[in-house]
Amino acid sequence: MGDRIRIDKYLSEMNMGTRSEIRELIRRGRVSINGIPCRKPDEKVDTDSDTVSLDGQKINYEKYVYLMLNKPAGVVSATTDNREKTVIDLIKDSGRKDIFPVGRLDKDTEGLLILTNDGRLAHNLLSPKKEVDKVYYAKVKGRVTEQDVNVFLSGISIGENEPCLPARLEILVSGDISEVNLTIQEGKFHQVKRMFEAVGKKVIYLKRISMGGLRLDPGLKPGDYRRLTKDEIEYLKNIT
Ligand code: URA
């Protein structure tokens, strides 16, 4: 047995139009439940066992949707924004209208962003208590040193009440422009940028490459997204 919900809510969740458009679809007899045209927007359907069709096409109801987006620079990690393009604007066919980004990447940050409507999984992935690793690749202006590695590992202060949790810094290139991978388990505001500022350096490029061991699919160009596989969803649920 699935949930029993109103047909207009069902269609709205499945992104079939605005409330008034949906009412119109129902009024015109274009929606059927188990083959019988439905005329009442408050009719209840079982999300598992009932078959709902629009113009004879079966709708596949999904309670939860999980997407992996390679966030491009220039879009904000929000569901709506008056001025800026959001990550949700990039998603054309999620099948659900209630998806949101799991945490935030800055407007100029790229990389792995999970989008879902599963609030529980999102909460778990973001809770510092769950110690989920978030790995960032960064280009940093200034020479990153072993001393920075040690400071980050001991828990650097970035001007908040509590210092950051220990973070693993791997130096890939140390030079005028350094390249690093940094693993953190929190998501404080501008955290990576502020950690480097605290050691007198500036992040000039930032990309999240993995979350909870789930790596950004190298086949996804910035702005591309795909559904997570069943295994990936199970994996994320198991680590939290
Ligand atoms: N840390 C930052 O400074 N920015 C991000 O977008 C993510 C982590």
mmCIF file of N, CA and C in Angstrom, residues 51-146:
data_model
loop_
_atom_site.group_PDB
_atom_site.id
_atom_site.type_symbol
_atom_site.label_atom_id
_atom_site.label_comp_id
_atom_site.label_asym_id
_atom_site.label_seq_id
_atom_site.Cartn_x
_atom_site.Cartn_y
_atom_site.Cartn_z
ATOM 1 N N THR A 51 -3.674 3.081 -10.806
ATOM 2 C CA THR A 51 -3.029 3.527 -12.044
ATOM 3 C C THR A 51 -3.675 4.827 -12.491
ATOM 4 N N VAL A 52 -2.859 5.860 -12.566
ATOM 5 C CA VAL A 52 -3.369 7.169 -12.991
ATOM 6 C C VAL A 52 -2.844 7.463 -14.391
ATOM 7 N N SER A 53 -3.699 7.919 -15.271
ATOM 8 C CA SER A 53 -3.272 8.241 -16.638
ATOM 9 C C SER A 53 -3.726 9.641 -17.001
ATOM 10 N N LEU A 54 -2.907 10.262 -17.846
ATOM 11 C CA LEU A 54 -3.278 11.559 -18.429
ATOM 12 C C LEU A 54 -3.312 11.358 -19.934
ATOM 13 N N ASP A 55 -4.449 11.616 -20.530
ATOM 14 C CA ASP A 55 -4.648 11.370 -21.962
ATOM 15 C C ASP A 55 -4.228 9.944 -22.338
ATOM 16 N N GLY A 56 -4.547 9.027 -21.456
ATOM 17 C CA GLY A 56 -4.250 7.616 -21.734
ATOM 18 C C GLY A 56 -2.823 7.190 -21.437
ATOM 19 N N GLN A 57 -1.967 8.140 -21.083
ATOM 20 C CA GLN A 57 -0.558 7.809 -20.780
ATOM 21 C C GLN A 57 -0.408 7.589 -19.280
ATOM 22 N N LYS A 58 0.097 6.412 -18.930
ATOM 23 C CA LYS A 58 0.254 6.101 -17.502
ATOM 24 C C LYS A 58 1.305 7.013 -16.864
ATOM 25 N N ILE A 59 1.005 7.488 -15.676
ATOM 26 C CA ILE A 59 1.968 8.314 -14.927
ATOM 27 C C ILE A 59 2.668 7.420 -13.911
ATOM 28 N N ASN A 60 3.970 7.474 -13.898
ATOM 29 C CA ASN A 60 4.708 6.673 -12.911
ATOM 30 C C ASN A 60 4.999 7.527 -11.686
ATOM 31 N N TYR A 61 4.279 7.237 -10.633
ATOM 32 C CA TYR A 61 4.448 8.041 -9.419
ATOM 33 C C TYR A 61 5.713 7.622 -8.684
ATOM 34 N N GLU A 62 6.517 8.611 -8.331
ATOM 35 C CA GLU A 62 7.694 8.327 -7.510
ATOM 36 C C GLU A 62 7.613 9.213 -6.290
ATOM 37 N N LYS A 63 7.730 8.594 -5.141
ATOM 38 C CA LYS A 63 7.659 9.391 -3.919
ATOM 39 C C LYS A 63 8.928 10.228 -3.758
ATOM 40 N N TYR A 64 10.051 9.584 -3.973
ATOM 41 C CA TYR A 64 11.318 10.289 -3.813
ATOM 42 C C TYR A 64 12.133 10.260 -5.100
ATOM 43 N N VAL A 65 12.761 11.365 -5.361
ATOM 44 C CA VAL A 65 13.621 11.492 -6.533
ATOM 45 C C VAL A 65 14.993 11.920 -6.044
ATOM 46 N N TYR A 66 16.027 11.349 -6.641
ATOM 47 C CA TYR A 66 17.399 11.684 -6.236
ATOM 48 C C TYR A 66 18.210 11.978 -7.496
ATOM 49 N N LEU A 67 18.739 13.188 -7.571
ATOM 50 C CA LEU A 67 19.524 13.578 -8.746
ATOM 51 C C LEU A 67 20.920 13.992 -8.323
ATOM 52 N N MET A 68 21.873 13.747 -9.223
ATOM 53 C CA MET A 68 23.228 14.263 -9.057
ATOM 54 C C MET A 68 23.426 15.322 -10.133
ATOM 55 N N LEU A 69 23.739 16.541 -9.677
ATOM 56 C CA LEU A 69 23.957 17.648 -10.612
ATOM 57 C C LEU A 69 25.421 18.047 -10.552
ATOM 58 N N ASN A 70 26.010 18.315 -11.710
ATOM 59 C CA ASN A 70 27.306 18.993 -11.730
ATOM 60 C C ASN A 70 26.975 20.480 -11.808
ATOM 61 N N LYS A 71 26.961 21.109 -10.643
ATOM 62 C CA LYS A 71 26.548 22.520 -10.594
ATOM 63 C C LYS A 71 27.554 23.378 -11.350
ATOM 64 N N PRO A 72 27.073 24.192 -12.263
ATOM 65 C CA PRO A 72 27.989 25.128 -12.929
ATOM 66 C C PRO A 72 28.140 26.382 -12.075
ATOM 67 N N ALA A 73 29.185 27.147 -12.309
ATOM 68 C CA ALA A 73 29.302 28.454 -11.668
ATOM 69 C C ALA A 73 28.198 29.345 -12.222
ATOM 70 N N GLY A 74 27.763 30.326 -11.420
ATOM 71 C CA GLY A 74 26.807 31.310 -11.924
ATOM 72 C C GLY A 74 25.359 31.031 -11.575
ATOM 73 N N VAL A 75 25.085 29.918 -10.898
ATOM 74 C CA VAL A 75 23.708 29.664 -10.455
ATOM 75 C C VAL A 75 23.715 29.473 -8.939
ATOM 76 N N VAL A 76 22.614 29.865 -8.302
ATOM 77 C CA VAL A 76 22.563 29.785 -6.845
ATOM 78 C C VAL A 76 21.880 28.488 -6.392
ATOM 79 N N SER A 77 22.328 28.023 -5.215
ATOM 80 C CA SER A 77 21.798 26.761 -4.662
ATOM 81 C C SER A 77 20.539 27.045 -3.859
ATOM 82 N N ALA A 78 19.477 27.400 -4.563
ATOM 83 C CA ALA A 78 18.206 27.672 -3.885
ATOM 84 C C ALA A 78 17.106 27.127 -4.771
ATOM 85 N N THR A 79 15.894 27.057 -4.243
ATOM 86 C CA THR A 79 14.797 26.568 -5.077
ATOM 87 C C THR A 79 14.183 27.720 -5.876
ATOM 88 N N THR A 80 14.131 28.892 -5.261
ATOM 89 C CA THR A 80 13.630 30.072 -5.989
ATOM 90 C C THR A 80 14.497 31.270 -5.653
ATOM 91 N N ASP A 81 14.568 32.197 -6.575
ATOM 92 C CA ASP A 81 15.302 33.438 -6.331
ATOM 93 C C ASP A 81 14.726 34.496 -7.264
ATOM 94 N N ASN A 82 14.558 35.694 -6.763
ATOM 95 C CA ASN A 82 13.929 36.743 -7.590
ATOM 96 C C ASN A 82 14.800 37.175 -8.747
ATOM 97 N N ARG A 83 16.115 37.147 -8.551
ATOM 98 C CA ARG A 83 17.003 37.719 -9.574
ATOM 99 C C ARG A 83 17.887 36.681 -10.251
ATOM 100 N N GLU A 84 18.343 35.693 -9.462
ATOM 101 C CA GLU A 84 19.373 34.774 -9.955
ATOM 102 C C GLU A 84 18.759 33.496 -10.505
ATOM 103 N N LYS A 85 19.496 32.892 -11.412
ATOM 104 C CA LYS A 85 19.112 31.558 -11.888
ATOM 105 C C LYS A 85 19.451 30.547 -10.782
ATOM 106 N N THR A 86 18.554 29.602 -10.536
ATOM 107 C CA THR A 86 18.807 28.630 -9.462
ATOM 108 C C THR A 86 19.134 27.247 -10.044
ATOM 109 N N VAL A 87 19.659 26.383 -9.170
ATOM 110 C CA VAL A 87 19.943 25.011 -9.608
ATOM 111 C C VAL A 87 18.669 24.296 -10.047
ATOM 112 N N ILE A 88 17.541 24.665 -9.456
ATOM 113 C CA ILE A 88 16.274 24.019 -9.829
ATOM 114 C C ILE A 88 15.877 24.417 -11.255
ATOM 115 N N ASP A 89 16.243 25.633 -11.659
ATOM 116 C CA ASP A 89 15.944 26.068 -13.042
ATOM 117 C C ASP A 89 16.658 25.192 -14.073
ATOM 118 N N LEU A 90 17.719 24.517 -13.649
ATOM 119 C CA LEU A 90 18.480 23.678 -14.593
ATOM 120 C C LEU A 90 17.812 22.322 -14.821
ATOM 121 N N ILE A 91 16.895 21.966 -13.916
ATOM 122 C CA ILE A 91 16.309 20.621 -13.954
ATOM 123 C C ILE A 91 15.015 20.666 -14.751
ATOM 124 N N LYS A 92 15.010 19.953 -15.858
ATOM 125 C CA LYS A 92 13.852 20.064 -16.749
ATOM 126 C C LYS A 92 12.834 18.947 -16.535
ATOM 127 N N ASP A 93 13.268 17.830 -16.045
ATOM 128 C CA ASP A 93 12.371 16.672 -16.045
ATOM 129 C C ASP A 93 12.548 15.843 -14.783
ATOM 130 N N SER A 94 12.497 16.493 -13.632
ATOM 131 C CA SER A 94 12.750 15.755 -12.392
ATOM 132 C C SER A 94 11.620 14.790 -12.092
ATOM 133 N N GLY A 95 10.444 15.060 -12.650
ATOM 134 C CA GLY A 95 9.298 14.210 -12.318
ATOM 135 C C GLY A 95 8.632 14.643 -11.028
ATOM 136 N N ARG A 96 9.270 15.489 -10.258
ATOM 137 C CA ARG A 96 8.681 15.981 -9.012
ATOM 138 C C ARG A 96 8.898 17.487 -8.953
ATOM 139 N N LYS A 97 7.957 18.180 -8.343
ATOM 140 C CA LYS A 97 8.174 19.629 -8.285
ATOM 141 C C LYS A 97 8.758 20.060 -6.946
ATOM 142 N N ASP A 98 8.888 19.104 -6.001
ATOM 143 C CA ASP A 98 9.292 19.506 -4.653
ATOM 144 C C ASP A 98 10.748 19.171 -4.336
ATOM 145 N N ILE A 99 11.599 19.059 -5.355
ATOM 146 C CA ILE A 99 13.005 18.773 -5.068
ATOM 147 C C ILE A 99 13.742 20.049 -4.633
ATOM 148 N N PHE A 100 14.788 19.834 -3.859
ATOM 149 C CA PHE A 100 15.597 20.951 -3.360
ATOM 150 C C PHE A 100 17.052 20.481 -3.280
ATOM 151 N N PRO A 101 17.989 21.425 -3.254
ATOM 152 C CA PRO A 101 19.393 21.016 -3.168
ATOM 153 C C PRO A 101 19.765 20.606 -1.748
ATOM 154 N N VAL A 102 20.583 19.570 -1.641
ATOM 155 C CA VAL A 102 21.062 19.120 -0.334
ATOM 156 C C VAL A 102 22.258 19.991 0.038
ATOM 157 N N GLY A 103 21.984 21.038 0.784
ATOM 158 C CA GLY A 103 23.035 21.973 1.178
ATOM 159 C C GLY A 103 23.275 22.990 0.076
ATOM 160 N N ARG A 104 24.252 23.846 0.328
ATOM 161 C CA ARG A 104 24.493 24.936 -0.605
ATOM 162 C C ARG A 104 25.922 24.938 -1.088
ATOM 163 N N LEU A 105 26.067 25.211 -2.359
ATOM 164 C CA LEU A 105 27.380 25.582 -2.881
ATOM 165 C C LEU A 105 27.277 27.052 -3.258
ATOM 166 N N ASP A 106 28.361 27.802 -3.080
ATOM 167 C CA ASP A 106 28.339 29.220 -3.430
ATOM 168 C C ASP A 106 28.034 29.374 -4.919
ATOM 169 N N LYS A 107 27.630 30.580 -5.278
ATOM 170 C CA LYS A 107 27.284 30.838 -6.689
ATOM 171 C C LYS A 107 28.464 30.495 -7.607
ATOM 172 N N ASP A 108 29.685 30.796 -7.167
ATOM 173 C CA ASP A 108 30.847 30.556 -8.038
ATOM 174 C C ASP A 108 31.463 29.164 -7.847
ATOM 175 N N THR A 109 30.881 28.342 -6.995
ATOM 176 C CA THR A 109 31.413 26.983 -6.785
ATOM 177 C C THR A 109 30.751 26.017 -7.762
ATOM 178 N N GLU A 110 31.542 25.065 -8.244
ATOM 179 C CA GLU A 110 31.012 24.053 -9.162
ATOM 180 C C GLU A 110 30.945 22.694 -8.456
ATOM 181 N N GLY A 111 30.381 21.744 -9.155
ATOM 182 C CA GLY A 111 30.525 20.360 -8.732
ATOM 183 C C GLY A 111 29.303 19.695 -8.162
ATOM 184 N N LEU A 112 29.574 18.645 -7.387
ATOM 185 C CA LEU A 112 28.533 17.710 -6.970
ATOM 186 C C LEU A 112 27.493 18.355 -6.056
ATOM 187 N N LEU A 113 26.271 18.324 -6.533
ATOM 188 C CA LEU A 113 25.146 18.755 -5.704
ATOM 189 C C LEU A 113 24.050 17.707 -5.878
ATOM 190 N N ILE A 114 23.594 17.184 -4.745
ATOM 191 C CA ILE A 114 22.495 16.217 -4.796
ATOM 192 C C ILE A 114 21.202 16.998 -4.645
ATOM 193 N N LEU A 115 20.231 16.636 -5.459
ATOM 194 C CA LEU A 115 18.904 17.250 -5.371
ATOM 195 C C LEU A 115 17.917 16.137 -5.071
ATOM 196 N N THR A 116 17.022 16.396 -4.149
ATOM 197 C CA THR A 116 16.055 15.366 -3.779
ATOM 198 C C THR A 116 14.835 16.013 -3.150
ATOM 199 N N ASN A 117 13.801 15.213 -2.915
ATOM 200 C CA ASN A 117 12.692 15.666 -2.078
ATOM 201 C C ASN A 117 12.622 14.809 -0.817
ATOM 202 N N ASP A 118 13.693 14.067 -0.546
ATOM 203 C CA ASP A 118 13.779 13.209 0.641
ATOM 204 C C ASP A 118 14.450 13.998 1.768
ATOM 205 N N GLY A 119 13.607 14.639 2.571
ATOM 206 C CA GLY A 119 14.113 15.523 3.623
ATOM 207 C C GLY A 119 14.974 14.801 4.647
ATOM 208 N N ARG A 120 14.631 13.570 4.890
ATOM 209 C CA ARG A 120 15.367 12.818 5.905
ATOM 210 C C ARG A 120 16.799 12.537 5.451
ATOM 211 N N LEU A 121 16.949 12.091 4.209
ATOM 212 C CA LEU A 121 18.298 11.828 3.699
ATOM 213 C C LEU A 121 19.104 13.135 3.658
ATOM 214 N N ALA A 122 18.457 14.208 3.207
ATOM 215 C CA ALA A 122 19.148 15.496 3.131
ATOM 216 C C ALA A 122 19.650 15.901 4.510
ATOM 217 N N HIS A 123 18.795 15.782 5.487
ATOM 218 C CA HIS A 123 19.165 16.164 6.854
ATOM 219 C C HIS A 123 20.371 15.338 7.325
ATOM 220 N N ASN A 124 20.309 14.050 7.079
ATOM 221 C CA ASN A 124 21.409 13.180 7.527
ATOM 222 C C ASN A 124 22.721 13.514 6.833
ATOM 223 N N LEU A 125 22.652 13.788 5.546
ATOM 224 C CA LEU A 125 23.896 14.075 4.810
ATOM 225 C C LEU A 125 24.534 15.378 5.304
ATOM 226 N N LEU A 126 23.700 16.275 5.813
ATOM 227 C CA LEU A 126 24.215 17.598 6.205
ATOM 228 C C LEU A 126 24.577 17.685 7.686
ATOM 229 N N SER A 127 24.058 16.772 8.481
ATOM 230 C CA SER A 127 24.294 16.873 9.924
ATOM 231 C C SER A 127 25.765 16.616 10.260
ATOM 232 N N PRO A 128 26.442 17.569 10.910
ATOM 233 C CA PRO A 128 27.847 17.328 11.270
ATOM 234 C C PRO A 128 28.007 16.082 12.148
ATOM 235 N N LYS A 129 26.943 15.762 12.897
ATOM 236 C CA LYS A 129 27.015 14.568 13.777
ATOM 237 C C LYS A 129 27.234 13.296 12.973
ATOM 238 N N LYS A 130 26.748 13.286 11.738
ATOM 239 C CA LYS A 130 26.866 12.073 10.922
ATOM 240 C C LYS A 130 28.245 11.970 10.277
ATOM 241 N N GLU A 131 29.025 13.025 10.389
ATOM 242 C CA GLU A 131 30.417 13.016 9.896
ATOM 243 C C GLU A 131 30.537 12.546 8.446
ATOM 244 N N VAL A 132 29.688 13.083 7.597
ATOM 245 C CA VAL A 132 29.739 12.733 6.171
ATOM 246 C C VAL A 132 30.839 13.576 5.505
ATOM 247 N N ASP A 133 31.771 12.902 4.854
ATOM 248 C CA ASP A 133 32.876 13.610 4.195
ATOM 249 C C ASP A 133 32.385 14.373 2.962
ATOM 250 N N LYS A 134 32.800 15.632 2.863
ATOM 251 C CA LYS A 134 32.582 16.402 1.635
ATOM 252 C C LYS A 134 33.966 16.769 1.118
ATOM 253 N N VAL A 135 34.275 16.352 -0.091
ATOM 254 C CA VAL A 135 35.621 16.586 -0.612
ATOM 255 C C VAL A 135 35.568 17.671 -1.692
ATOM 256 N N TYR A 136 36.444 18.653 -1.523
ATOM 257 C CA TYR A 136 36.520 19.770 -2.473
ATOM 258 C C TYR A 136 37.891 19.787 -3.132
ATOM 259 N N TYR A 137 37.888 20.078 -4.412
ATOM 260 C CA TYR A 137 39.117 20.383 -5.128
ATOM 261 C C TYR A 137 39.194 21.901 -5.201
ATOM 262 N N ALA A 138 40.349 22.466 -4.859
ATOM 263 C CA ALA A 138 40.461 23.934 -4.902
ATOM 264 C C ALA A 138 41.772 24.358 -5.528
ATOM 265 N N LYS A 139 41.700 25.483 -6.231
ATOM 266 C CA LYS A 139 42.910 26.192 -6.644
ATOM 267 C C LYS A 139 43.029 27.379 -5.701
ATOM 268 N N VAL A 140 44.214 27.543 -5.172
ATOM 269 C CA VAL A 140 44.409 28.517 -4.105
ATOM 270 C C VAL A 140 45.562 29.436 -4.477
ATOM 271 N N LYS A 141 45.327 30.722 -4.346
ATOM 272 C CA LYS A 141 46.408 31.676 -4.595
ATOM 273 C C LYS A 141 47.318 31.683 -3.365
ATOM 274 N N GLY A 142 48.565 31.330 -3.572
ATOM 275 C CA GLY A 142 49.502 31.241 -2.450
ATOM 276 C C GLY A 142 50.006 29.820 -2.291
ATOM 277 N N ARG A 143 51.139 29.693 -1.630
ATOM 278 C CA ARG A 143 51.784 28.383 -1.474
ATOM 279 C C ARG A 143 51.188 27.648 -0.272
ATOM 280 N N VAL A 144 50.479 26.569 -0.542
ATOM 281 C CA VAL A 144 49.918 25.760 0.545
ATOM 282 C C VAL A 144 51.015 24.833 1.066
ATOM 283 N N THR A 145 51.149 24.775 2.386
ATOM 284 C CA THR A 145 52.286 24.061 2.988
ATOM 285 C C THR A 145 51.833 22.967 3.957
ATOM 286 N N GLU A 146 52.802 22.178 4.404
ATOM 287 C CA GLU A 146 52.538 21.141 5.411
ATOM 288 C C GLU A 146 52.006 21.772 6.700
#
